GROMACS .gro file of C-alpha atoms in nm:
model
  422
    1MET     CA    1 -11.999   2.848  -8.765
    2HIS     CA    2 -12.118   2.702  -9.088
    3THR     CA    3 -11.913   2.517  -9.340
    4PRO     CA    4 -11.794   2.563  -9.603
    5ARG     CA    5 -11.623   2.880  -9.507
    6ILE     CA    6 -11.622   3.188  -9.725
    7ALA     CA    7 -11.271   3.326  -9.780
    8LEU     CA    8 -11.182   3.633  -9.578
    9ALA     CA    9 -11.013   3.778  -9.885
   10ALA     CA   10 -11.320   3.964 -10.008
   11GLY     CA   11 -11.188   4.277 -10.171
   12VAL     CA   12 -10.846   4.252 -10.010
   13ALA     CA   13 -10.675   4.227 -10.349
   14ALA     CA   14 -10.788   4.584 -10.410
   15LEU     CA   15 -10.678   4.701 -10.068
   16ALA     CA   16 -10.515   5.040 -10.094
   17LEU     CA   17 -10.239   5.080  -9.839
   18THR     CA   18 -10.064   5.415  -9.821
   19THR     CA   19  -9.688   5.416  -9.865
   20ALA     CA   20  -9.647   5.512  -9.502
   21CYS     CA   21  -9.861   5.218  -9.387
   22ALA     CA   22  -9.701   4.967  -9.622
   23GLN     CA   23  -9.355   5.058  -9.500
   24GLY     CA   24  -9.448   5.138  -9.141
   25SER     CA   25  -9.214   5.077  -8.851
   26ALA     CA   26  -9.238   4.739  -8.681
   27THR     CA   27  -9.039   4.820  -8.370
   28ARG     CA   28  -9.127   4.745  -8.011
   29SER     CA   29  -9.276   5.019  -7.798
   30ALA     CA   30  -9.448   5.025  -7.460
   31SER     CA   31  -9.668   5.255  -7.256
   32ALA     CA   32  -9.530   5.480  -6.982
   33ASP     CA   33  -9.590   5.213  -6.716
   34GLY     CA   34  -9.382   4.961  -6.910
   35VAL     CA   35  -9.680   4.751  -7.018
   36THR     CA   36  -9.733   4.686  -7.390
   37THR     CA   37 -10.086   4.629  -7.515
   38VAL     CA   38 -10.119   4.398  -7.814
   39ARG     CA   39 -10.448   4.415  -8.003
   40TYR     CA   40 -10.574   4.085  -8.143
   41MET     CA   41 -10.867   4.050  -8.384
   42ALA     CA   42 -11.021   3.703  -8.405
   43PHE     CA   43 -11.315   3.520  -8.558
   44SER     CA   44 -11.276   3.155  -8.454
   45ALA     CA   45 -11.362   3.168  -8.084
   46GLY     CA   46 -11.718   3.292  -8.123
   47ALA     CA   47 -11.968   3.243  -7.842
   48ASP     CA   48 -11.884   2.875  -7.795
   49HIS     CA   49 -11.513   2.928  -7.722
   50ALA     CA   50 -11.485   3.286  -7.595
   51LYS     CA   51 -11.409   3.161  -7.244
   52ASP     CA   52 -11.139   2.931  -7.383
   53LEU     CA   53 -10.964   3.217  -7.559
   54ASP     CA   54 -10.994   3.425  -7.241
   55ALA     CA   55 -10.822   3.145  -7.049
   56ILE     CA   56 -10.532   3.136  -7.295
   57VAL     CA   57 -10.497   3.515  -7.277
   58ALA     CA   58 -10.496   3.505  -6.896
   59ALA     CA   59 -10.227   3.236  -6.888
   60PHE     CA   60 -10.013   3.429  -7.136
   61GLU     CA   61 -10.042   3.754  -6.941
   62LYS     CA   62  -9.946   3.574  -6.620
   63SER     CA   63  -9.631   3.445  -6.789
   64ASN     CA   64  -9.565   3.781  -6.957
   65PRO     CA   65  -9.664   4.049  -6.703
   66THR     CA   66  -9.538   4.335  -6.923
   67ILE     CA   67  -9.775   4.244  -7.209
   68LYS     CA   68 -10.152   4.277  -7.216
   69VAL     CA   69 -10.368   4.130  -7.493
   70GLN     CA   70 -10.677   4.318  -7.603
   71VAL     CA   71 -10.912   4.084  -7.790
   72GLN     CA   72 -11.160   4.202  -8.050
   73SER     CA   73 -11.386   3.912  -8.147
   74VAL     CA   74 -11.573   3.965  -8.473
   75PRO     CA   75 -11.837   3.730  -8.621
   76TYR     CA   76 -11.698   3.541  -8.919
   77ALA     CA   77 -11.959   3.686  -9.155
   78ASN     CA   78 -11.836   4.039  -9.079
   79TYR     CA   79 -11.469   3.966  -9.026
   80ALA     CA   80 -11.334   4.035  -9.375
   81THR     CA   81 -11.500   4.375  -9.400
   82THR     CA   82 -11.403   4.475  -9.046
   83LEU     CA   83 -11.038   4.380  -9.089
   84GLN     CA   84 -11.010   4.531  -9.436
   85THR     CA   85 -11.159   4.859  -9.315
   86ALA     CA   86 -10.916   4.871  -9.022
   87ILE     CA   87 -10.612   4.806  -9.240
   88SER     CA   88 -10.704   5.055  -9.512
   89GLY     CA   89 -10.797   5.312  -9.246
   90GLY     CA   90 -10.462   5.288  -9.070
   91THR     CA   91 -10.607   5.133  -8.754
   92ALA     CA   92 -10.507   4.771  -8.811
   93PRO     CA   93 -10.487   4.549  -8.501
   94ASP     CA   94 -10.135   4.438  -8.409
   95THR     CA   95 -10.227   4.073  -8.468
   96PHE     CA   96 -10.516   3.900  -8.639
   97GLU     CA   97 -10.650   3.565  -8.757
   98LEU     CA   98 -10.643   3.452  -9.119
   99ASP     CA   99 -10.803   3.159  -9.292
  100GLN     CA  100 -10.590   2.971  -9.544
  101GLN     CA  101 -10.755   3.126  -9.849
  102SER     CA  102 -10.692   3.485  -9.740
  103LEU     CA  103 -10.329   3.454  -9.627
  104ALA     CA  104 -10.183   3.495  -9.976
  105THR     CA  105 -10.397   3.795 -10.055
  106TYR     CA  106 -10.309   3.983  -9.737
  107ALA     CA  107  -9.942   3.893  -9.772
  108SER     CA  108  -9.927   4.007 -10.135
  109SER     CA  109 -10.103   4.336 -10.048
  110GLY     CA  110  -9.825   4.429  -9.804
  111ALA     CA  111 -10.040   4.407  -9.494
  112LEU     CA  112  -9.837   4.139  -9.310
  113LEU     CA  113  -9.503   4.148  -9.133
  114ASP     CA  114  -9.232   3.898  -9.225
  115LEU     CA  115  -9.220   3.695  -8.904
  116ALA     CA  116  -8.852   3.616  -8.941
  117GLN     CA  117  -8.786   3.960  -8.792
  118PRO     CA  118  -8.937   3.918  -8.443
  119ALA     CA  119  -8.872   3.542  -8.440
  120ALA     CA  120  -8.499   3.605  -8.459
  121LYS     CA  121  -8.521   3.803  -8.134
  122ASP     CA  122  -8.731   3.551  -7.941
  123PRO     CA  123  -8.523   3.268  -7.792
  124ALA     CA  124  -8.840   3.084  -7.687
  125TYR     CA  125  -8.954   3.038  -8.046
  126HIS     CA  126  -8.901   2.699  -8.210
  127SER     CA  127  -9.045   2.643  -8.555
  128SER     CA  128  -9.003   2.269  -8.497
  129ALA     CA  129  -9.300   2.287  -8.260
  130TYR     CA  130  -9.534   2.291  -8.559
  131ALA     CA  131  -9.619   2.010  -8.797
  132PRO     CA  132  -9.407   2.088  -9.108
  133ALA     CA  133  -9.701   2.083  -9.350
  134ASN     CA  134  -9.896   2.329  -9.135
  135LEU     CA  135  -9.598   2.560  -9.096
  136LYS     CA  136  -9.547   2.562  -9.472
  137ALA     CA  137  -9.917   2.634  -9.528
  138ALA     CA  138  -9.872   2.958  -9.331
  139GLN     CA  139  -9.607   3.081  -9.576
  140TYR     CA  140  -9.643   3.292  -9.888
  141LYS     CA  141  -9.379   3.248 -10.160
  142GLY     CA  142  -9.143   3.095  -9.907
  143THR     CA  143  -9.178   3.372  -9.647
  144GLN     CA  144  -9.330   3.299  -9.305
  145TYR     CA  145  -9.602   3.563  -9.294
  146ALA     CA  146  -9.808   3.378  -9.033
  147LEU     CA  147  -9.794   3.106  -8.770
  148PRO     CA  148 -10.027   2.806  -8.799
  149GLU     CA  149 -10.292   2.836  -8.529
  150SER     CA  150 -10.539   2.552  -8.571
  151PHE     CA  151 -10.685   2.303  -8.812
  152SER     CA  152 -11.021   2.137  -8.849
  153THR     CA  153 -11.176   1.885  -9.082
  154VAL     CA  154 -11.521   1.838  -9.228
  155VAL     CA  155 -11.681   1.504  -9.143
  156LEU     CA  156 -12.022   1.344  -9.182
  157ILE     CA  157 -12.211   1.406  -8.858
  158TYR     CA  158 -12.511   1.178  -8.820
  159ASN     CA  159 -12.806   1.122  -8.588
  160LYS     CA  160 -12.776   0.761  -8.470
  161THR     CA  161 -13.123   0.769  -8.319
  162LEU     CA  162 -13.289   0.851  -8.652
  163PHE     CA  163 -13.090   0.577  -8.824
  164ALA     CA  164 -13.196   0.323  -8.563
  165LYS     CA  165 -13.565   0.418  -8.585
  166ALA     CA  166 -13.557   0.385  -8.964
  167GLY     CA  167 -13.365   0.058  -8.951
  168VAL     CA  168 -13.091   0.202  -9.173
  169PRO     CA  169 -12.726   0.097  -9.120
  170THR     CA  170 -12.510   0.385  -8.997
  171PRO     CA  171 -12.230   0.536  -9.212
  172THR     CA  172 -11.893   0.361  -9.233
  173ALA     CA  173 -11.553   0.465  -9.363
  174GLY     CA  174 -11.625   0.270  -9.681
  175TRP     CA  175 -11.937   0.464  -9.778
  176THR     CA  176 -11.964   0.623 -10.124
  177TRP     CA  177 -12.200   0.887 -10.259
  178LYS     CA  178 -12.442   0.610 -10.359
  179ASP     CA  179 -12.453   0.478 -10.002
  180GLU     CA  180 -12.518   0.824  -9.863
  181GLN     CA  181 -12.787   0.893 -10.122
  182ALA     CA  182 -12.967   0.565 -10.057
  183ALA     CA  183 -12.970   0.623  -9.681
  184ALA     CA  184 -13.080   0.987  -9.719
  185ARG     CA  185 -13.383   0.883  -9.923
  186LYS     CA  186 -13.492   0.631  -9.661
  187LEU     CA  187 -13.442   0.879  -9.377
  188THR     CA  188 -13.626   1.173  -9.536
  189ASP     CA  189 -13.985   1.243  -9.429
  190ALA     CA  190 -14.055   1.592  -9.563
  191GLY     CA  191 -14.411   1.583  -9.432
  192LYS     CA  192 -14.275   1.561  -9.076
  193GLY     CA  193 -13.993   1.805  -9.146
  194VAL     CA  194 -13.727   1.534  -9.118
  195TRP     CA  195 -13.448   1.544  -9.375
  196GLY     CA  196 -13.191   1.284  -9.467
  197ASP     CA  197 -12.901   1.507  -9.558
  198PHE     CA  198 -12.759   1.859  -9.552
  199GLN     CA  199 -12.468   1.978  -9.765
  200PRO     CA  200 -12.454   2.341  -9.882
  201ILE     CA  201 -12.445   2.403 -10.258
  202THR     CA  202 -12.144   2.631 -10.249
  203PHE     CA  203 -11.797   2.687 -10.390
  204ASN     CA  204 -11.606   2.494 -10.125
  205GLU     CA  205 -11.842   2.199 -10.123
  206PHE     CA  206 -11.833   2.186 -10.502
  207SER     CA  207 -11.453   2.203 -10.506
  208LYS     CA  208 -11.438   1.914 -10.259
  209ALA     CA  209 -11.698   1.706 -10.447
  210LEU     CA  210 -11.505   1.769 -10.770
  211ASP     CA  211 -11.196   1.620 -10.608
  212GLN     CA  212 -11.400   1.325 -10.478
  213ALA     CA  213 -11.521   1.263 -10.834
  214GLY     CA  214 -11.164   1.261 -10.968
  215GLY     CA  215 -11.171   1.603 -11.134
  216SER     CA  216 -10.953   1.913 -11.107
  217PHE     CA  217 -11.058   2.275 -11.062
  218LEU     CA  218 -10.769   2.428 -11.257
  219SER     CA  219 -10.528   2.304 -11.520
  220ALA     CA  220 -10.188   2.182 -11.402
  221ASP     CA  221 -10.023   2.513 -11.497
  222GLY     CA  222 -10.299   2.714 -11.327
  223THR     CA  223 -10.391   2.909 -11.639
  224LYS     CA  224 -10.732   2.761 -11.714
  225ALA     CA  225 -11.044   2.655 -11.525
  226THR     CA  226 -11.123   2.287 -11.583
  227PHE     CA  227 -11.415   2.231 -11.347
  228ASP     CA  228 -11.668   2.213 -11.634
  229SER     CA  229 -11.546   1.859 -11.704
  230PRO     CA  230 -11.766   1.547 -11.678
  231GLN     CA  231 -11.637   1.509 -11.322
  232GLY     CA  232 -11.739   1.868 -11.247
  233ILE     CA  233 -12.086   1.809 -11.386
  234ALA     CA  234 -12.115   1.496 -11.171
  235ALA     CA  235 -12.004   1.690 -10.862
  236ALA     CA  236 -12.255   1.970 -10.923
  237LYS     CA  237 -12.537   1.724 -10.985
  238TRP     CA  238 -12.444   1.539 -10.664
  239LEU     CA  239 -12.496   1.857 -10.463
  240ILE     CA  240 -12.794   1.996 -10.654
  241GLY     CA  241 -12.969   1.660 -10.662
  242LYS     CA  242 -13.016   1.676 -10.284
  243ASN     CA  243 -13.200   2.008 -10.300
  244LYS     CA  244 -13.568   1.974 -10.198
  245THR     CA  245 -13.544   1.595 -10.221
  246THR     CA  246 -13.332   1.475  -9.929
  247MET     CA  247 -13.243   1.816  -9.790
  248PRO     CA  248 -13.435   2.143  -9.733
  249ASP     CA  249 -13.458   2.420  -9.993
  250ALA     CA  250 -13.102   2.552 -10.027
  251ALA     CA  251 -13.219   2.906 -10.106
  252LYS     CA  252 -13.424   2.922  -9.785
  253SER     CA  253 -13.162   2.768  -9.560
  254ALA     CA  254 -12.883   2.990  -9.697
  255ASN     CA  255 -13.073   3.300  -9.584
  256THR     CA  256 -13.150   3.171  -9.235
  257PRO     CA  257 -12.863   3.194  -8.982
  258ASP     CA  258 -12.771   2.861  -8.819
  259TYR     CA  259 -13.048   2.684  -9.012
  260ASP     CA  260 -12.856   2.358  -9.043
  261THR     CA  261 -12.726   2.370  -8.686
  262ASN     CA  262 -13.071   2.422  -8.541
  263LEU     CA  263 -13.220   2.154  -8.765
  264PHE     CA  264 -12.968   1.895  -8.646
  265LYS     CA  265 -13.004   1.995  -8.280
  266ALA     CA  266 -13.381   1.957  -8.312
  267GLY     CA  267 -13.337   1.595  -8.422
  268LYS     CA  268 -13.476   1.671  -8.769
  269LEU     CA  269 -13.161   1.603  -8.969
  270ALA     CA  270 -13.006   1.259  -9.020
  271MET     CA  271 -12.674   1.348  -9.189
  272TRP     CA  272 -12.486   1.675  -9.179
  273HIS     CA  273 -12.164   1.770  -9.361
  274ASN     CA  274 -11.990   1.994  -9.109
  275GLY     CA  275 -11.671   2.032  -8.909
  276ASN     CA  276 -11.529   1.916  -8.580
  277TRP     CA  277 -11.571   2.271  -8.446
  278GLN     CA  278 -11.939   2.177  -8.398
  279PHE     CA  279 -11.869   1.899  -8.147
  280SER     CA  280 -11.882   2.110  -7.832
  281ALA     CA  281 -12.217   2.262  -7.931
  282LEU     CA  282 -12.370   1.912  -7.968
  283GLN     CA  283 -12.272   1.767  -7.632
  284ASN     CA  284 -12.618   1.807  -7.478
  285VAL     CA  285 -12.850   1.721  -7.766
  286PRO     CA  286 -13.125   1.473  -7.658
  287PHE     CA  287 -13.030   1.196  -7.900
  288ASP     CA  288 -12.731   0.979  -7.988
  289TRP     CA  289 -12.495   1.091  -8.263
  290ASP     CA  290 -12.155   1.015  -8.410
  291VAL     CA  291 -11.933   1.100  -8.709
  292ALA     CA  292 -11.764   0.930  -9.003
  293VAL     CA  293 -11.521   1.030  -9.276
  294GLU     CA  294 -11.719   1.189  -9.557
  295PRO     CA  295 -11.822   0.953  -9.838
  296GLY     CA  296 -11.647   0.992 -10.172
  297ASP     CA  297 -11.717   0.902 -10.532
  298THR     CA  298 -11.412   0.760 -10.711
  299HIS     CA  299 -11.207   0.821 -10.395
  300LYS     CA  300 -11.210   0.995 -10.057
  301ALA     CA  301 -11.127   1.366 -10.029
  302SER     CA  302 -11.195   1.564  -9.712
  303ALA     CA  303 -11.198   1.939  -9.659
  304VAL     CA  304 -10.930   2.050  -9.413
  305PHE     CA  305 -10.927   2.410  -9.295
  306GLN     CA  306 -10.631   2.583  -9.138
  307ASN     CA  307 -10.639   2.911  -8.951
  308SER     CA  308 -10.320   3.107  -8.901
  309VAL     CA  309 -10.228   3.429  -8.724
  310GLY     CA  310 -10.024   3.720  -8.855
  311ILE     CA  311  -9.880   4.052  -8.744
  312SER     CA  312  -9.970   4.382  -8.908
  313LYS     CA  313  -9.691   4.541  -9.112
  314THR     CA  314  -9.764   4.867  -8.931
  315THR     CA  315  -9.751   4.743  -8.572
  316GLN     CA  316  -9.539   4.930  -8.320
  317HIS     CA  317  -9.522   4.622  -8.097
  318ALA     CA  318  -9.370   4.353  -8.317
  319ASP     CA  319  -9.174   4.168  -8.049
  320ALA     CA  320  -9.459   4.162  -7.798
  321ALA     CA  321  -9.702   4.065  -8.074
  322PHE     CA  322  -9.483   3.774  -8.176
  323LYS     CA  323  -9.457   3.648  -7.819
  324TRP     CA  324  -9.836   3.647  -7.801
  325LEU     CA  325  -9.880   3.461  -8.129
  326ALA     CA  326  -9.613   3.204  -8.046
  327TYR     CA  327  -9.789   3.133  -7.716
  328LEU     CA  328 -10.133   3.126  -7.877
  329THR     CA  329 -10.025   2.874  -8.139
  330ALA     CA  330  -9.773   2.646  -7.968
  331SER     CA  331  -9.804   2.657  -7.589
  332ASP     CA  332  -9.905   2.356  -7.382
  333THR     CA  333 -10.182   2.572  -7.231
  334THR     CA  334 -10.335   2.634  -7.572
  335ALA     CA  335 -10.308   2.270  -7.675
  336LYS     CA  336 -10.478   2.150  -7.356
  337THR     CA  337 -10.749   2.417  -7.378
  338ARG     CA  338 -10.832   2.327  -7.736
  339VAL     CA  339 -10.843   1.955  -7.666
  340ASP     CA  340 -11.048   1.987  -7.348
  341SER     CA  341 -11.305   2.212  -7.514
  342SER     CA  342 -11.328   2.024  -7.848
  343TRP     CA  343 -11.219   2.339  -8.027
  344GLU     CA  344 -11.026   2.335  -8.354
  345LEU     CA  345 -10.702   2.143  -8.304
  346PRO     CA  346 -10.351   2.286  -8.266
  347PRO     CA  347 -10.118   2.195  -8.560
  348LEU     CA  348  -9.832   2.067  -8.345
  349ALA     CA  349  -9.553   1.828  -8.440
  350ASP     CA  350  -9.586   1.650  -8.105
  351THR     CA  351  -9.915   1.465  -8.156
  352SER     CA  352  -9.910   1.338  -7.797
  353LYS     CA  353 -10.029   1.684  -7.695
  354VAL     CA  354 -10.359   1.626  -7.874
  355ALA     CA  355 -10.397   1.256  -7.793
  356GLY     CA  356 -10.655   1.332  -7.526
  357TYR     CA  357 -10.886   1.462  -7.797
  358LEU     CA  358 -10.980   1.108  -7.893
  359ASN     CA  359 -11.130   1.046  -7.548
  360ALA     CA  360 -11.277   1.390  -7.483
  361GLY     CA  361 -11.643   1.284  -7.506
  362LYS     CA  362 -11.889   1.264  -7.791
  363PRO     CA  363 -11.860   1.179  -8.072
  364THR     CA  364 -11.722   0.831  -8.015
  365ASN     CA  365 -11.545   0.815  -8.352
  366ARG     CA  366 -11.321   1.121  -8.309
  367GLN     CA  367 -11.057   0.926  -8.499
  368ALA     CA  368 -11.248   1.027  -8.814
  369VAL     CA  369 -11.113   1.381  -8.770
  370PHE     CA  370 -10.757   1.251  -8.806
  371ASP     CA  371 -10.847   0.995  -9.071
  372SER     CA  372 -10.983   1.282  -9.280
  373LEU     CA  373 -10.632   1.427  -9.297
  374LYS     CA  374 -10.507   1.130  -9.497
  375GLN     CA  375 -10.675   1.241  -9.822
  376GLN     CA  376 -10.725   1.615  -9.826
  377ALA     CA  377 -10.922   1.814 -10.081
  378THR     CA  378 -10.739   2.142 -10.139
  379ALA     CA  379 -10.956   2.432 -10.253
  380PRO     CA  380 -10.802   2.648 -10.530
  381VAL     CA  381 -10.659   2.984 -10.428
  382ILE     CA  382 -10.599   3.267 -10.676
  383ALA     CA  383 -10.534   3.639 -10.648
  384LYS     CA  384 -10.897   3.723 -10.727
  385GLN     CA  385 -11.031   3.466 -10.484
  386GLN     CA  386 -11.362   3.624 -10.395
  387GLN     CA  387 -11.451   3.697 -10.757
  388MET     CA  388 -11.385   3.333 -10.841
  389GLN     CA  389 -11.599   3.209 -10.555
  390ASP     CA  390 -11.882   3.444 -10.649
  391ILE     CA  391 -11.877   3.320 -11.008
  392VAL     CA  392 -11.900   2.955 -10.902
  393ASN     CA  393 -12.158   3.021 -10.632
  394ASN     CA  394 -12.378   3.211 -10.878
  395ALA     CA  395 -12.350   2.931 -11.134
  396LEU     CA  396 -12.447   2.668 -10.878
  397ALA     CA  397 -12.737   2.882 -10.753
  398ASP     CA  398 -12.868   2.928 -11.108
  399ALA     CA  399 -12.851   2.554 -11.174
  400ALA     CA  400 -13.011   2.467 -10.839
  401ALA     CA  401 -13.297   2.708 -10.907
  402GLY     CA  402 -13.351   2.562 -11.253
  403ARG     CA  403 -13.264   2.886 -11.432
  404THR     CA  404 -13.005   2.703 -11.639
  405ASP     CA  405 -12.876   2.350 -11.689
  406VAL     CA  406 -12.572   2.229 -11.493
  407ALA     CA  407 -12.340   2.184 -11.792
  408GLY     CA  408 -12.420   2.529 -11.930
  409ALA     CA  409 -12.380   2.699 -11.593
  410LEU     CA  410 -12.039   2.540 -11.532
  411SER     CA  411 -11.921   2.613 -11.886
  412ARG     CA  412 -11.996   2.984 -11.851
  413ALA     CA  413 -11.844   2.994 -11.504
  414ALA     CA  414 -11.526   2.822 -11.627
  415ARG     CA  415 -11.482   3.083 -11.902
  416GLN     CA  416 -11.525   3.362 -11.649
  417VAL     CA  417 -11.276   3.211 -11.404
  418THR     CA  418 -11.025   3.154 -11.684
  419ALA     CA  419 -11.055   3.523 -11.769
  420LEU     CA  420 -10.974   3.607 -11.404
  421LEU     CA  421 -10.657   3.399 -11.426
  422LYS     CA  422 -10.533   3.608 -11.714
   0.00000   0.00000   0.00000
């Protein structure tokens, strides 16, 4: 899966739920044989971790013989449309994954069940199992509409072999943008198809770079876009300046699935801004590699993504659905499976359950994943999330293609986003 992620909230703000669906019963029911089937729609397992999710499901069903879990795995690129269509069509799955930018939109549309209802009936549930910050991040206006499922961080993945051949010192925790830029220039050999760097020119990467440059996306009261500041211009130029110089043509790579992944695996990419979910896919590459905390400008700021899981407001299996989600998010089986497979990490209060992650194989510097949590860049979330992202993405694309200057593109985009806020 690529990073940065695109919010699942595309069009959800306009989701039309019928009165019957919005106020549907959330009681427990079972089939004639006493077995309840809970449908679960997911995007995060993908091909790399399908077997890991299957193992968690099997362990849960063994412990809960009267509940069966039916998994529907949907590619991330199609997930928002598939889930939205199911909800609006009255065929919503009982449970489903959410990324952190879509939780508020689904909760505000009336699509999610207040989890205090089934939690009160489940003596096995303990909210203290989760790290407090992660539990809070799965709330909307103080209501627990989801359970935190996993978190991941974006780091700087680098090809140690390419660095060694070029005689360039490898990245350290103290690197800045200037250090990364200098190394990328030395490592780029466009004639041989070798590139020094890869960082998508997109909304999430811009938001993070803006934070790294000391700027803010919105005003303190949230009523005005402020990303057209000098810091915003610096952040946009940082991303756009890589295009066709130290990284491949952004327009071409954006339209080619897994372009960056395949480029790195082929040994043709020296530095790659991506997440720890990529680690398992890189275990067998024929070169040495490692990771570091992403460089910053005036300070460090790392992208941290959290997935959560919710229950449909219209489910007829609320209690069984909750048991499944509680197991999926907080069981020892899940924690061990995620650590052993280098999947996204469980957001548990007891960090000893993920300690084995540090010694689970390449990369050597897995500590960078946890160090990235110390200074987090939080992407803005508004009701019209997808419209905002589209505006910023279009502005960045125009500037990268030379159709307009950076300052002008950001100024127009800021006015448009401010209008959305009103």
